[in-house]
């Protein structure tokens, strides 16, 4: 056996380096020779397929908690649509700084699932209350956006400014702080401003669909009862 140690070239991730070594070994090693990963590379290969599972479970749990809170399967969709906006902002910020989508960035993306949902919850919660008080769907969405604008901006900017030290970190461990801080910084900026525009619109669309289905079911039930009484 022969032990080989290496590191990725600047601008490439450790995952890309592992894939390059595997392709090289498949084409260069003679018949009967093989390889095994050890150390950090072994742990990375072992845990490499868990990221999609973690993201999927995070989304499922957030959706189920929201469904229980609102007692609805449709209103949580309004909130969940804010998550892609945050992830888009995070990946754009990472690309702009020339950073890779490493494990620290992925931790930031999992955090953004909750942080982006929080802003949308503030709007949807008040819009639902205003709708139950008798406002139209559009009026409820506009009133909720107006009432919750300041709290959303205050909490969002407090968190955004709180991760600035990670974005501009220097010294030992700065690379990991850059990845985590940049992902959360860019994701929160995109989620805050885009959610204020899109979440009220999504609430109007999905709430109209939901109430339309409820009305149609009620009409069908009334017609069935009328038919039974006539019979």
PDB file of N, CA, C and O in Angstrom, residues 4 9-10 18-21 30 36 43 66 68 132 167-169 205 213:
ATOM      1  N   UNK A   4      -1.308   8.462   0.061  1.00  0.00           N
ATOM      2  CA  UNK A   4      -1.201   9.681  -0.742  1.00  0.00           C
ATOM      3  C   UNK A   4      -2.035  10.767  -0.069  1.00  0.00           C
ATOM      4  O   UNK A   4      -3.194  10.556   0.265  1.00  0.00           O
ATOM      5  N   UNK A   9      -6.883  22.288  -5.748  1.00  0.00           N
ATOM      6  CA  UNK A   9      -6.293  23.526  -6.257  1.00  0.00           C
ATOM      7  C   UNK A   9      -7.179  24.706  -5.894  1.00  0.00           C
ATOM      8  O   UNK A   9      -8.372  24.536  -5.612  1.00  0.00           O
ATOM      9  N   UNK A  10      -6.635  25.913  -5.851  1.00  0.00           N
ATOM     10  CA  UNK A  10      -7.456  27.095  -5.538  1.00  0.00           C
ATOM     11  C   UNK A  10      -8.640  27.219  -6.484  1.00  0.00           C
ATOM     12  O   UNK A  10      -8.499  27.068  -7.700  1.00  0.00           O
ATOM     13  N   UNK A  18     -11.957  15.028  -4.994  1.00  0.00           N
ATOM     14  CA  UNK A  18     -12.205  13.597  -4.800  1.00  0.00           C
ATOM     15  C   UNK A  18     -12.706  12.961  -6.091  1.00  0.00           C
ATOM     16  O   UNK A  18     -12.260  11.873  -6.490  1.00  0.00           O
ATOM     17  N   UNK A  19     -13.631  13.626  -6.778  1.00  0.00           N
ATOM     18  CA  UNK A  19     -14.137  13.095  -8.042  1.00  0.00           C
ATOM     19  C   UNK A  19     -13.035  13.007  -9.088  1.00  0.00           C
ATOM     20  O   UNK A  19     -12.972  12.035  -9.859  1.00  0.00           O
ATOM     21  N   UNK A  20     -12.148  14.006  -9.123  1.00  0.00           N
ATOM     22  CA  UNK A  20     -11.043  13.978 -10.087  1.00  0.00           C
ATOM     23  C   UNK A  20     -10.099  12.819  -9.805  1.00  0.00           C
ATOM     24  O   UNK A  20      -9.638  12.126 -10.734  1.00  0.00           O
ATOM     25  N   UNK A  21      -9.807  12.560  -8.541  1.00  0.00           N
ATOM     26  CA  UNK A  21      -8.946  11.438  -8.185  1.00  0.00           C
ATOM     27  C   UNK A  21      -9.587  10.104  -8.539  1.00  0.00           C
ATOM     28  O   UNK A  21      -8.913   9.166  -9.002  1.00  0.00           O
ATOM     29  N   UNK A  30      -3.317   0.158 -12.843  1.00  0.00           N
ATOM     30  CA  UNK A  30      -3.282  -1.126 -13.550  1.00  0.00           C
ATOM     31  C   UNK A  30      -4.334  -2.087 -13.003  1.00  0.00           C
ATOM     32  O   UNK A  30      -4.929  -1.875 -11.948  1.00  0.00           O
ATOM     33  N   UNK A  36      -8.682   3.245  -1.442  1.00  0.00           N
ATOM     34  CA  UNK A  36      -9.625   3.486  -0.346  1.00  0.00           C
ATOM     35  C   UNK A  36      -9.358   4.874   0.214  1.00  0.00           C
ATOM     36  O   UNK A  36      -8.203   5.284   0.335  1.00  0.00           O
ATOM     37  N   UNK A  43     -14.683  10.571   5.559  1.00  0.00           N
ATOM     38  CA  UNK A  43     -15.867  11.114   6.225  1.00  0.00           C
ATOM     39  C   UNK A  43     -16.729  11.926   5.256  1.00  0.00           C
ATOM     40  O   UNK A  43     -17.961  11.885   5.319  1.00  0.00           O
ATOM     41  N   UNK A  66     -46.401  24.236  10.151  1.00  0.00           N
ATOM     42  CA  UNK A  66     -47.271  25.313   9.679  1.00  0.00           C
ATOM     43  C   UNK A  66     -48.685  24.806   9.399  1.00  0.00           C
ATOM     44  O   UNK A  66     -49.666  25.502   9.657  1.00  0.00           O
ATOM     45  N   UNK A  68     -50.169  22.419  10.967  1.00  0.00           N
ATOM     46  CA  UNK A  68     -50.834  22.268  12.269  1.00  0.00           C
ATOM     47  C   UNK A  68     -51.214  23.625  12.852  1.00  0.00           C
ATOM     48  O   UNK A  68     -52.275  23.765  13.482  1.00  0.00           O
ATOM     49  N   UNK A 132     -60.573  36.691   8.357  1.00  0.00           N
ATOM     50  CA  UNK A 132     -61.601  36.154   9.241  1.00  0.00           C
ATOM     51  C   UNK A 132     -62.455  37.258   9.853  1.00  0.00           C
ATOM     52  O   UNK A 132     -63.590  37.006  10.253  1.00  0.00           O
ATOM     53  N   UNK A 167     -19.125  37.701   7.478  1.00  0.00           N
ATOM     54  CA  UNK A 167     -18.859  37.994   6.064  1.00  0.00           C
ATOM     55  C   UNK A 167     -17.465  38.583   5.882  1.00  0.00           C
ATOM     56  O   UNK A 167     -16.776  38.285   4.901  1.00  0.00           O
ATOM     57  N   UNK A 168     -17.019  39.418   6.818  1.00  0.00           N
ATOM     58  CA  UNK A 168     -15.731  40.116   6.672  1.00  0.00           C
ATOM     59  C   UNK A 168     -14.672  39.536   7.601  1.00  0.00           C
ATOM     60  O   UNK A 168     -13.672  40.203   7.896  1.00  0.00           O
ATOM     61  N   UNK A 169     -14.865  38.314   8.084  1.00  0.00           N
ATOM     62  CA  UNK A 169     -13.938  37.716   9.040  1.00  0.00           C
ATOM     63  C   UNK A 169     -12.539  37.561   8.446  1.00  0.00           C
ATOM     64  O   UNK A 169     -12.368  37.389   7.238  1.00  0.00           O
ATOM     65  N   UNK A 205     -53.697  34.567  -4.291  1.00  0.00           N
ATOM     66  CA  UNK A 205     -53.952  33.507  -5.269  1.00  0.00           C
ATOM     67  C   UNK A 205     -54.366  32.209  -4.580  1.00  0.00           C
ATOM     68  O   UNK A 205     -55.396  31.602  -4.921  1.00  0.00           O
ATOM     69  N   UNK A 213     -62.621  26.198  -3.567  1.00  0.00           N
ATOM     70  CA  UNK A 213     -62.849  24.763  -3.381  1.00  0.00           C
ATOM     71  C   UNK A 213     -63.810  24.505  -2.234  1.00  0.00           C
ATOM     72  O   UNK A 213     -64.671  23.617  -2.317  1.00  0.00           O
TER      73      UNK A 213
END
